[in-house]
Short mmCIF file of C-alpha atoms in Angstrom, two decimals:
data_model
loop_
_atom_site.label_atom_id
_atom_site.label_comp_id
_atom_site.label_asym_id
_atom_site.label_seq_id
_atom_site.Cartn_x
_atom_site.Cartn_y
_atom_site.Cartn_z
CA MET A 59 66.35 83.61 60.96
CA SER A 60 64.58 84.17 57.56
CA THR A 61 61.93 81.80 57.37
CA PRO A 62 60.43 81.05 53.91
CA VAL A 63 56.74 81.00 55.57
CA PRO A 64 53.84 81.90 53.12
CA GLU A 65 52.63 84.80 55.41
CA ALA A 66 54.77 87.57 55.99
CA GLY A 67 56.47 87.04 59.36
CA PRO A 68 56.55 89.80 62.21
CA CYS A 69 59.04 92.67 62.32
CA ALA A 70 62.26 90.56 63.87
CA ALA A 71 62.45 92.58 66.51
CA TRP A 72 59.06 92.83 67.85
CA GLU A 73 58.28 88.75 67.92
CA GLY A 74 59.69 88.18 71.53
CA LEU A 75 57.66 90.95 72.73
CA LEU A 76 54.20 89.78 70.66
CA ASN A 77 55.11 86.28 72.44
CA GLY A 78 55.04 88.35 75.69
CA TYR A 79 52.15 90.14 75.36
CA LEU A 80 50.15 87.17 74.40
CA ASP A 81 51.35 85.39 77.44
CA GLY A 82 50.77 88.25 80.15
CA GLU A 83 54.19 88.47 80.36
CA LEU A 84 54.82 92.11 79.65
CA ASP A 85 54.79 95.36 81.99
CA ALA A 86 52.26 97.93 81.38
CA ALA A 87 54.84 100.30 79.61
CA HIS A 88 55.72 97.56 77.13
CA VAL A 89 52.14 96.24 76.72
CA MET A 90 51.20 99.46 75.51
CA ASP A 91 54.41 99.88 72.86
CA VAL A 92 52.96 96.37 71.26
CA GLU A 93 49.64 97.84 70.95
CA ARG A 94 50.98 100.86 69.36
CA HIS A 95 52.69 98.83 66.73
CA LEU A 96 50.21 96.38 66.04
CA ALA A 97 48.09 99.26 65.07
CA GLY A 98 50.30 100.40 62.35
CA CYS A 99 51.99 96.92 61.53
CA PRO A 100 49.71 94.30 59.41
CA ALA A 101 52.40 91.83 59.42
CA CYS A 102 53.02 91.65 63.35
CA ALA A 103 49.00 91.88 63.93
CA GLY A 104 48.86 88.59 61.60
CA ALA A 105 51.62 87.17 63.75
CA LEU A 106 50.06 87.75 66.71
CA GLN A 107 46.75 86.08 65.31
CA ARG A 108 48.28 83.23 64.15
CA MET A 109 50.10 83.40 67.68
CA THR A 110 46.69 83.22 69.17
CA LEU A 111 45.39 80.34 66.72
CA VAL A 112 48.09 78.29 67.94
CA ARG A 113 47.09 78.79 71.68
CA ARG A 114 43.44 77.97 70.77
CA VAL A 115 44.12 74.84 69.12
CA VAL A 116 46.99 73.35 71.11
CA SER A 117 44.84 74.41 74.86
CA GLN A 118 42.04 72.21 73.35
CA ASP A 119 41.21 70.18 76.57
CA ASP A 120 41.22 66.68 74.49
CA VAL A 121 44.65 67.63 73.63
CA ARG A 122 46.07 67.24 77.02
CA TRP A 123 47.05 63.70 77.71
CA ARG A 124 45.43 62.18 81.21
CA ALA A 125 47.18 59.71 83.23
CA PRO A 126 45.74 56.37 83.01
CA PRO A 127 43.98 55.35 86.11
CA ALA A 128 46.25 52.37 86.27
CA LEU A 129 49.01 54.92 86.85
CA ARG A 130 47.50 56.18 89.38
CA ASP A 131 46.46 53.34 91.21
CA SER A 132 50.33 52.21 90.87
CA VAL A 133 51.40 55.29 91.89
CA VAL A 134 49.62 55.40 94.89
CA ALA A 135 50.53 52.20 95.52
CA ALA A 136 54.29 52.92 95.33
CA LEU A 137 54.19 55.71 97.83
CA ALA A 138 52.31 53.94 100.55
CA ARG A 139 54.82 51.25 100.24
CA GLU A 140 57.73 53.77 100.16
CA ARG A 141 55.74 55.11 103.48
CA SER A 142 56.05 52.09 105.29
CA ALA A 143 59.05 51.39 104.18
CA ALA A 144 60.59 54.55 105.64
CA VAL A 145 58.74 54.15 108.82
CA ALA A 146 60.54 50.93 109.24
CA GLN A 147 63.72 52.71 108.59
CA PRO A 148 63.95 56.06 109.05
CA LEU A 149 66.42 57.44 106.07
CA ALA A 150 69.62 58.97 107.64
CA ARG A 151 69.01 62.64 106.18
CA PRO A 152 72.80 63.77 105.83
CA SER A 153 73.78 66.66 108.14
CA GLY A 154 73.78 70.37 107.06
CA ILE A 155 77.24 70.81 105.60
CA ALA A 156 77.03 67.36 103.52
CA ALA A 157 74.20 67.89 102.12
CA LEU A 158 74.97 71.61 101.32
CA VAL A 159 78.18 70.73 100.00
CA GLY A 160 76.04 67.57 97.55
CA ARG A 161 73.11 70.24 96.35
CA LEU A 162 76.54 72.89 95.22
CA ARG A 163 78.26 69.47 93.53
CA ALA A 164 75.11 68.98 92.21
CA MET A 165 74.48 72.54 90.74
CA LEU A 166 78.12 72.58 89.03
CA PRO A 167 77.61 71.15 85.65
CA ALA A 168 74.60 73.73 85.04
CA LEU A 169 76.91 76.54 85.79
CA ARG A 170 79.49 75.30 84.17
CA GLN A 171 76.99 74.98 81.27
CA TRP A 172 76.43 78.81 81.94
CA SER A 173 79.70 80.12 81.86
CA ILE A 174 80.25 78.84 78.41
CA ILE A 175 77.50 80.74 76.67
CA PRO A 176 77.81 84.25 78.00
CA SER A 177 76.55 85.52 74.84
CA LEU A 178 72.89 83.36 75.91
CA ALA A 179 73.33 84.72 78.88
CA VAL A 180 73.01 88.51 77.84
CA VAL A 181 70.40 87.91 75.48
CA ALA A 182 68.67 86.16 78.65
CA ALA A 183 69.49 89.33 80.66
CA ALA A 184 68.00 91.97 77.94
CA LEU A 185 64.87 89.96 77.63
CA LEU A 186 64.24 89.28 81.44
CA LEU A 187 63.72 93.07 81.13
CA VAL A 188 60.48 93.09 79.76
CA VAL A 189 59.37 90.14 81.49
CA LEU A 190 57.05 91.14 84.32
CA PRO A 191 57.54 90.27 88.04
CA PRO A 192 55.86 87.22 88.75
CA ARG A 193 52.40 87.67 89.18
CA GLY A 194 51.67 87.52 93.38
CA GLY A 195 54.21 86.50 95.47
CA SER A 196 57.45 88.05 94.36
CA SER A 197 60.33 86.39 96.23
CA LEU A 198 63.22 88.31 97.66
CA GLU A 199 64.96 86.54 95.49
CA GLU A 200 63.41 86.98 92.51
CA GLU A 201 63.62 90.88 93.88
CA LEU A 202 67.44 90.47 93.80
CA VAL A 203 68.05 88.89 90.13
CA ALA A 204 65.47 91.93 89.24
CA GLY A 205 67.63 94.36 90.61
CA HIS A 206 70.66 92.76 89.87
CA VAL A 207 69.45 93.00 86.02
CA ARG A 208 68.03 96.02 86.13
CA SER A 209 71.84 97.30 86.96
CA LEU A 210 73.04 95.42 84.07
CA LEU A 211 70.58 97.15 81.58
CA ALA A 212 69.46 100.01 82.56
CA GLU A 213 73.14 101.44 82.75
CA HIS A 214 72.55 102.45 86.66
CA LEU A 215 75.35 100.06 87.90
CA THR A 216 76.58 102.64 90.06
CA ASP A 217 76.02 105.93 91.38
CA VAL A 218 79.40 106.57 92.80
CA ALA A 219 81.62 105.51 90.14
CA SER A 220 85.07 104.78 92.37
CA SER A 221 87.67 101.98 93.15
CA ASN A 222 88.31 103.52 96.21
CA GLN A 223 86.82 102.67 99.40
CA HIS A 224 87.26 105.50 100.92
CA THR A 225 85.04 107.50 98.19
CA VAL A 226 82.43 104.72 98.12
CA LYS A 227 81.57 104.07 101.82
CA PRO A 228 81.26 108.07 102.94
CA TRP A 229 79.23 108.56 99.89
CA PHE A 230 75.68 106.57 101.61
CA GLY A 231 76.42 108.43 104.52
CA GLY A 232 73.33 110.36 105.00
CA LYS A 233 71.57 108.73 102.40
CA ILE A 234 71.03 105.45 104.69
CA ASP A 235 70.26 104.49 108.08
CA PHE A 236 72.93 102.19 108.27
CA SER A 237 76.41 102.37 106.89
CA PRO A 238 77.57 99.50 105.08
CA PRO A 239 81.25 98.16 104.98
CA VAL A 240 83.38 98.75 101.59
CA VAL A 241 86.26 96.64 101.46
CA ASP A 242 88.86 97.06 98.65
CA LEU A 243 89.52 93.61 96.86
CA ALA A 244 91.27 94.43 93.92
CA ALA A 245 93.86 92.41 95.26
CA ARG A 246 92.20 89.34 95.26
CA GLY A 247 91.02 89.88 92.00
CA PHE A 248 87.29 91.55 92.85
CA PRO A 249 88.09 95.26 91.84
CA LEU A 250 85.53 97.33 93.36
CA ALA A 251 83.42 99.17 90.71
CA GLY A 252 81.57 101.55 93.05
CA GLY A 253 78.22 101.61 94.66
CA ARG A 254 74.34 102.91 94.51
CA LEU A 255 71.00 102.75 95.96
CA ASP A 256 68.39 100.20 94.97
CA TYR A 257 65.37 98.83 95.99
CA ILE A 258 64.91 95.83 97.65
CA GLY A 259 61.98 94.45 99.67
CA GLY A 260 60.13 97.32 100.26
CA ARG A 261 63.09 99.17 101.18
CA VAL A 262 66.24 101.17 100.24
CA VAL A 263 69.25 99.17 100.33
CA ALA A 264 73.04 99.50 99.68
CA ALA A 265 74.33 97.89 96.64
CA LEU A 266 78.24 97.24 96.27
CA VAL A 267 79.72 96.79 92.76
CA TYR A 268 82.45 94.65 92.30
CA ARG A 269 83.80 93.30 89.12
CA ARG A 270 85.48 89.92 88.23
CA ASN A 271 87.21 89.72 84.42
CA GLY A 272 83.80 90.88 82.39
CA HIS A 273 81.69 89.41 85.36
CA VAL A 274 79.64 92.06 87.95
CA ILE A 275 78.95 91.34 91.60
CA ASN A 276 76.54 93.22 92.96
CA VAL A 277 76.14 92.90 96.66
CA PHE A 278 73.15 94.11 98.26
CA VAL A 279 72.81 95.15 102.00
CA TRP A 280 70.78 95.77 104.63
CA PRO A 281 70.39 95.53 108.35
CA ALA A 282 69.13 92.02 109.30
CA GLY A 283 66.25 93.17 110.90
CA SER A 284 63.26 91.32 111.64
CA ASP A 285 63.24 89.48 108.43
CA ALA A 286 66.66 87.88 109.57
CA HIS A 287 65.18 84.58 109.05
CA VAL A 288 68.79 83.15 107.42
CA ASP A 289 70.91 82.03 110.09
CA ARG A 290 74.69 82.54 109.67
CA ALA A 291 75.34 79.72 107.64
CA PHE A 292 75.93 80.63 103.70
CA MET A 293 72.98 79.79 101.63
CA ALA A 294 73.66 79.35 97.55
CA ARG A 295 70.95 79.52 94.91
CA ALA A 296 71.01 79.49 91.44
CA ARG A 297 68.19 81.35 89.69
CA GLU A 298 67.50 82.06 85.89
CA GLY A 299 71.45 81.59 85.16
CA TYR A 300 72.50 83.89 88.48
CA THR A 301 73.91 82.74 91.78
CA LEU A 302 72.86 84.13 94.98
CA LEU A 303 74.66 83.88 97.83
CA ASN A 304 73.41 84.97 101.41
CA TRP A 305 74.98 86.00 104.82
CA THR A 306 74.68 87.91 108.00
CA GLU A 307 77.26 89.36 109.39
CA ALA A 308 77.40 91.81 112.38
CA GLY A 309 73.58 93.07 112.03
CA LEU A 310 73.81 93.10 108.24
CA THR A 311 71.88 91.06 105.87
CA TYR A 312 74.28 90.50 102.62
CA TRP A 313 72.81 89.02 99.60
CA ALA A 314 75.78 88.70 96.84
CA ILE A 315 74.51 88.02 93.28
CA SER A 316 76.49 87.47 89.77
CA ASP A 317 76.68 85.54 86.67
CA LEU A 318 79.76 83.53 88.37
CA ASN A 319 79.75 80.28 89.24
CA THR A 320 79.33 79.07 93.05
CA VAL A 321 82.41 78.55 93.42
CA GLU A 322 83.93 81.92 92.22
CA LEU A 323 81.20 83.85 94.14
CA LYS A 324 82.30 81.62 97.30
CA GLU A 325 85.35 82.92 96.96
CA PHE A 326 84.67 86.61 96.70
CA GLN A 327 82.56 86.36 99.91
CA GLU A 328 85.16 84.68 101.60
CA ASP A 329 87.47 87.49 100.35
CA PHE A 330 84.92 90.02 101.73
CA LEU A 331 84.35 88.76 105.18
CA GLU A 332 88.06 88.35 105.47
CA ALA A 333 88.38 91.94 104.69
CA LEU A 334 86.22 93.36 107.01
CA PRO A 335 87.22 95.69 109.72
CA LYS A 336 87.21 93.43 112.98
CA MET B 44 38.00 60.12 76.82
CA ALA B 45 37.47 56.89 78.65
CA GLU B 46 40.38 58.23 81.03
CA LEU B 47 38.38 60.81 81.85
CA SER B 48 35.66 58.86 84.26
CA ALA B 49 38.21 57.87 86.33
CA ARG B 50 39.97 60.86 86.78
CA HIS B 51 39.20 61.86 90.53
CA GLY B 52 39.95 58.38 91.85
CA HIS B 53 41.12 58.26 95.67
CA ALA B 54 43.55 60.56 95.80
CA ALA B 55 44.71 60.75 99.48
CA PRO B 56 45.58 56.99 100.43
CA ALA B 57 45.58 56.37 104.08
CA ALA B 58 49.17 56.24 105.22
CA ASP B 59 49.97 59.15 107.34
CA ARG B 60 50.78 56.83 110.35
CA GLY B 61 54.26 57.11 111.65
CA HIS B 62 56.03 60.40 112.84
CA ASP B 63 56.28 61.97 108.89
CA GLY B 64 52.03 61.72 108.58
CA ALA B 65 52.00 65.39 107.80
CA ALA B 66 54.50 65.81 105.17
CA ALA B 67 52.87 62.72 103.42
CA ALA B 68 49.67 64.21 104.01
CA ARG B 69 51.00 67.32 102.58
CA PHE B 70 52.74 65.87 99.76
CA ASP B 71 49.13 64.34 98.82
CA ALA B 72 47.46 67.11 98.68
CA LEU B 73 49.87 69.31 97.22
CA ILE B 74 51.64 67.21 94.17
CA LEU B 75 49.50 64.28 93.74
CA PRO B 76 46.64 66.61 92.13
CA HIS B 77 49.45 67.12 89.35
CA LEU B 78 49.34 63.67 88.30
CA ASP B 79 47.73 64.28 84.99
CA ALA B 80 49.90 67.02 84.40
CA ALA B 81 52.72 64.87 84.92
CA TYR B 82 52.01 62.30 82.56
CA ASN B 83 51.23 64.96 80.11
CA LEU B 84 54.73 66.20 79.94
CA ALA B 85 55.93 62.46 80.24
CA ARG B 86 53.48 61.55 77.26
CA TYR B 87 54.60 64.39 74.87
CA LEU B 88 58.57 64.64 76.08
CA SER B 89 58.87 60.84 75.87
CA ARG B 90 56.06 60.28 72.72
CA ASP B 91 55.50 56.60 74.31
CA PRO B 92 52.93 55.94 75.89
CA ASP B 93 54.46 53.01 78.13
CA ALA B 94 57.69 54.87 79.01
CA ALA B 95 55.40 57.86 79.93
CA GLN B 96 54.14 55.80 82.46
CA ASP B 97 57.47 54.79 83.80
CA ILE B 98 58.77 57.90 84.08
CA VAL B 99 55.67 59.42 86.19
CA GLN B 100 56.14 56.49 88.36
CA ASP B 101 59.67 57.02 89.08
CA ALA B 102 59.19 60.98 88.95
CA PHE B 103 56.38 60.46 92.13
CA LEU B 104 59.09 58.35 94.23
CA ARG B 105 61.79 61.17 93.43
CA ALA B 106 59.27 63.73 94.44
CA TYR B 107 58.27 61.81 97.90
CA ARG B 108 62.08 61.28 99.05
CA SER B 109 62.96 64.76 97.99
CA PHE B 110 59.53 66.51 99.59
CA ALA B 111 61.62 68.46 102.38
CA ASP B 112 63.77 69.81 99.79
CA PHE B 113 60.74 71.59 98.12
CA ARG B 114 60.10 75.04 98.36
CA GLY B 115 59.89 78.21 95.71
CA LEU B 116 58.88 76.93 92.73
CA SER B 117 54.96 75.94 92.60
CA PRO B 118 53.90 72.67 93.26
CA ARG B 119 53.15 71.81 89.93
CA ALA B 120 56.06 73.32 88.62
CA TRP B 121 58.22 71.45 90.74
CA LEU B 122 56.90 68.36 90.19
CA LEU B 123 57.31 69.16 86.22
CA ALA B 124 60.99 69.63 87.03
CA ILE B 125 61.39 66.42 88.24
CA VAL B 126 59.41 64.67 85.42
CA ARG B 127 61.28 66.54 83.04
CA ASN B 128 64.51 64.94 84.83
CA CYS B 129 63.44 61.49 85.09
CA HIS B 130 62.41 61.86 81.10
CA ALA B 131 66.30 62.64 80.68
CA THR B 132 67.30 59.59 82.58
CA TRP B 133 64.80 57.18 80.39
CA ARG B 134 66.35 58.54 77.51
CA MET B 135 69.94 57.94 78.70
CA GLN B 136 69.05 54.28 79.11
CA HIS B 137 67.27 53.66 76.54
CA ARG B 138 68.99 55.68 73.70
CA ARG B 139 67.54 54.38 70.19
CA ALA B 140 67.02 55.88 67.33
CA PRO B 141 64.04 58.42 67.55
CA GLN B 142 61.30 57.25 65.36
CA SER B 143 59.44 60.24 63.98
CA ALA B 144 61.09 63.71 64.38
CA PRO B 145 64.52 64.21 63.71
CA LEU B 146 66.45 64.98 67.07
CA PRO B 147 66.46 68.36 68.83
CA HIS B 148 69.38 70.31 67.34
CA GLY B 149 71.52 71.38 70.40
CA ASP B 150 70.04 73.70 72.31
CA GLY B 151 67.15 74.32 70.79
CA GLU B 152 68.68 75.09 66.93
CA ALA B 153 65.57 73.71 65.62
CA PRO B 154 65.17 73.59 61.88
CA GLU B 155 63.33 77.01 60.72
CA ASP B 156 61.52 74.94 57.93
CA ALA B 157 58.29 73.08 58.89
CA ALA B 158 58.25 71.04 55.95
CA SER B 159 61.59 69.17 56.93
CA LEU B 160 59.94 67.74 60.20
CA LEU B 161 57.55 65.90 58.47
CA VAL B 162 59.04 62.68 57.80
CA ASP B 163 57.87 59.03 57.69
CA GLY B 164 55.92 59.52 55.44
CA ASP B 165 53.67 62.13 56.63
CA THR B 166 52.23 64.78 54.89
CA PRO B 167 50.32 67.89 56.18
CA GLU B 168 47.09 65.97 54.94
CA SER B 169 47.75 62.94 55.99
CA LEU B 170 48.16 64.37 59.38
CA LEU B 171 44.81 65.59 59.81
CA LEU B 172 43.30 62.70 58.60
CA ARG B 173 43.47 62.02 62.09
CA ARG B 174 39.89 61.04 63.70
CA THR B 175 39.22 64.34 65.26
CA GLU B 176 41.04 67.67 65.48
CA ALA B 177 42.77 66.84 69.05
CA GLU B 178 44.62 63.80 67.67
CA ALA B 179 45.69 66.15 64.73
CA VAL B 180 47.33 68.71 67.25
CA ARG B 181 48.61 65.76 69.23
CA ALA B 182 50.32 64.55 66.02
CA LEU B 183 51.59 67.84 64.92
CA LEU B 184 52.94 68.79 68.48
CA GLU B 185 54.86 65.03 68.79
CA HIS B 186 56.61 66.45 64.97
CA LEU B 187 57.90 69.42 66.88
CA PRO B 188 61.40 69.28 68.24
CA GLU B 189 61.55 68.38 71.65
CA PRO B 190 62.95 71.88 73.01
CA LEU B 191 60.23 73.46 71.49
CA ARG B 192 57.65 70.96 71.61
CA GLU B 193 58.20 71.36 75.82
CA VAL B 194 57.86 74.96 76.00
CA LEU B 195 54.96 75.02 73.86
CA VAL B 196 53.34 71.79 76.58
CA LEU B 197 54.45 73.89 79.31
CA ARG B 198 53.18 77.29 78.23
CA GLU B 199 49.50 75.91 76.52
CA LEU B 200 48.17 73.12 78.47
CA ASP B 201 50.04 73.45 81.73
CA GLU B 202 49.83 77.63 81.55
CA LEU B 203 53.16 78.22 83.49
CA SER B 204 54.79 81.51 83.69
CA TYR B 205 57.84 81.85 81.77
CA ARG B 206 59.98 82.14 85.00
CA GLU B 207 58.41 78.53 85.75
CA ILE B 208 59.09 77.14 82.35
CA ALA B 209 63.07 78.45 82.57
CA GLU B 210 63.05 76.78 86.25
CA VAL B 211 61.29 73.50 84.87
CA ALA B 212 63.15 73.18 81.68
CA GLY B 213 66.88 74.72 83.33
CA VAL B 214 67.28 77.37 81.11
CA PRO B 215 66.94 81.33 80.93
CA VAL B 216 64.13 82.81 80.54
CA GLY B 217 65.43 84.51 77.19
CA THR B 218 65.87 81.19 75.96
CA VAL B 219 62.34 80.00 77.13
CA MET B 220 60.76 83.66 74.98
CA SER B 221 62.76 82.74 71.90
CA ARG B 222 61.54 78.66 72.17
CA LEU B 223 58.49 79.86 72.13
CA SER B 224 58.69 82.00 69.70
CA ARG B 225 59.90 79.27 67.38
CA ALA B 226 57.52 76.89 68.65
CA ARG B 227 54.53 78.83 67.77
CA ARG B 228 56.01 80.01 64.03
CA LEU B 229 56.49 76.62 63.61
CA PHE B 230 53.38 74.97 64.81
CA ALA B 231 51.04 77.62 62.86
CA ASP B 232 53.05 76.71 59.46
CA LEU B 233 52.62 73.02 59.89
CA TRP B 234 48.72 73.82 60.92
CA SER B 235 48.25 76.35 57.88
CA ARG B 236 49.61 73.52 55.89
CA ALA B 237 47.70 70.77 57.08
CA ALA B 238 44.35 72.88 56.61
CA PRO B 239 44.75 75.47 54.21
CA ASP B 240 41.42 76.13 54.04
CA GLY B 241 39.86 75.76 57.19
CA GLU B 242 41.57 76.80 60.75
CA ALA B 243 44.60 78.89 58.79
CA VAL B 244 44.46 82.73 58.85
CA PRO B 245 44.79 84.47 55.60
#
């Protein structure tokens, strides 16, 4: 990363934070860290000044390209054609399962790519720590991703570390007002690592931690209350390189999240459901 | 800019007959206003005015057809993600030698030396011979390797958050951050070479 730039570069460890600082993406604690560092480091202060210059120069209004009027007209015309065609012959939308399978299939190449570069994912996760929760309208999924990443980074994977379900399950007793089922999936290649409490969507939830080779799976569990807008069909999402699976079973909402690919996480979910006490 | 005057043309066509009229109106209200942003991204990615028009046209049709799947992202980020995909498709179909900057190196592995980005007999000074500063900035941006150019455009011109950029570009947030760092460093370097006594900070 050594660059023969004329000016002294910023401290290597701070460059990412300086960018995050400029972009308003840091939390308050990191903002203070950066400001304290800037006060005593001319190299970083200079780098920040150059970044600010880049922003000012690049974000001038005339730098932005604007759609030519002819393009606007042709887009509007194409949309109108599309609409009249759709009225004449409604497109048969694929039914639920087929659409889901199609979507999963479309995700696969991207997910494979993730697994090839696990080191990148680690770097990404490390950097995620300093990125603020999105300004306004933080969604449940973002909170779940944040919870997962937090558990990996803050060395706070488990409050109760045990591979024994009969140790983990009672541990939750008295700490939360529901009892999450804890199942042993070691035989299926998903050994239990433990459990902990986490805080998602404004309430304390149970988090079960399983492992798959080098990967960690967090399963967040809470009672499916009024927010149970999710039907029984599982949903898979990919977010920031993580896969999320959501399902509802016996009055509890489950969110499994991991950097495993969708197929493996789905396997986990199936094994988990199968092992539940009937 | 001459295009400015025609910016706010007729935005919502009266095509909301039929059973999906509400969806059509919603599309016009949410997505169509980002036409300029779509063109801007397509233009910077392709560096080709005609291709940018084709890409945007294609992107709007795709967006309209998959509008039922729109959720989560901001409308602008969602549309820009589609523009980016359409650009990738166009690129595959017209796989031709890049005219100016060297191809992006793998996963954004850009050369760190800004001078190596100047090809075609361009010198920093010749870039500044453009008529206006904005034109010089455009030319410099076009010299950045694509992954870096992309994040810089999405951040500084579209003002997307890191998370949104990550979703549009299909990379983790950490990659967005490191690309943005490199993009700014390279741009600042090019800019200071181009304007040694002007804007550059000491």
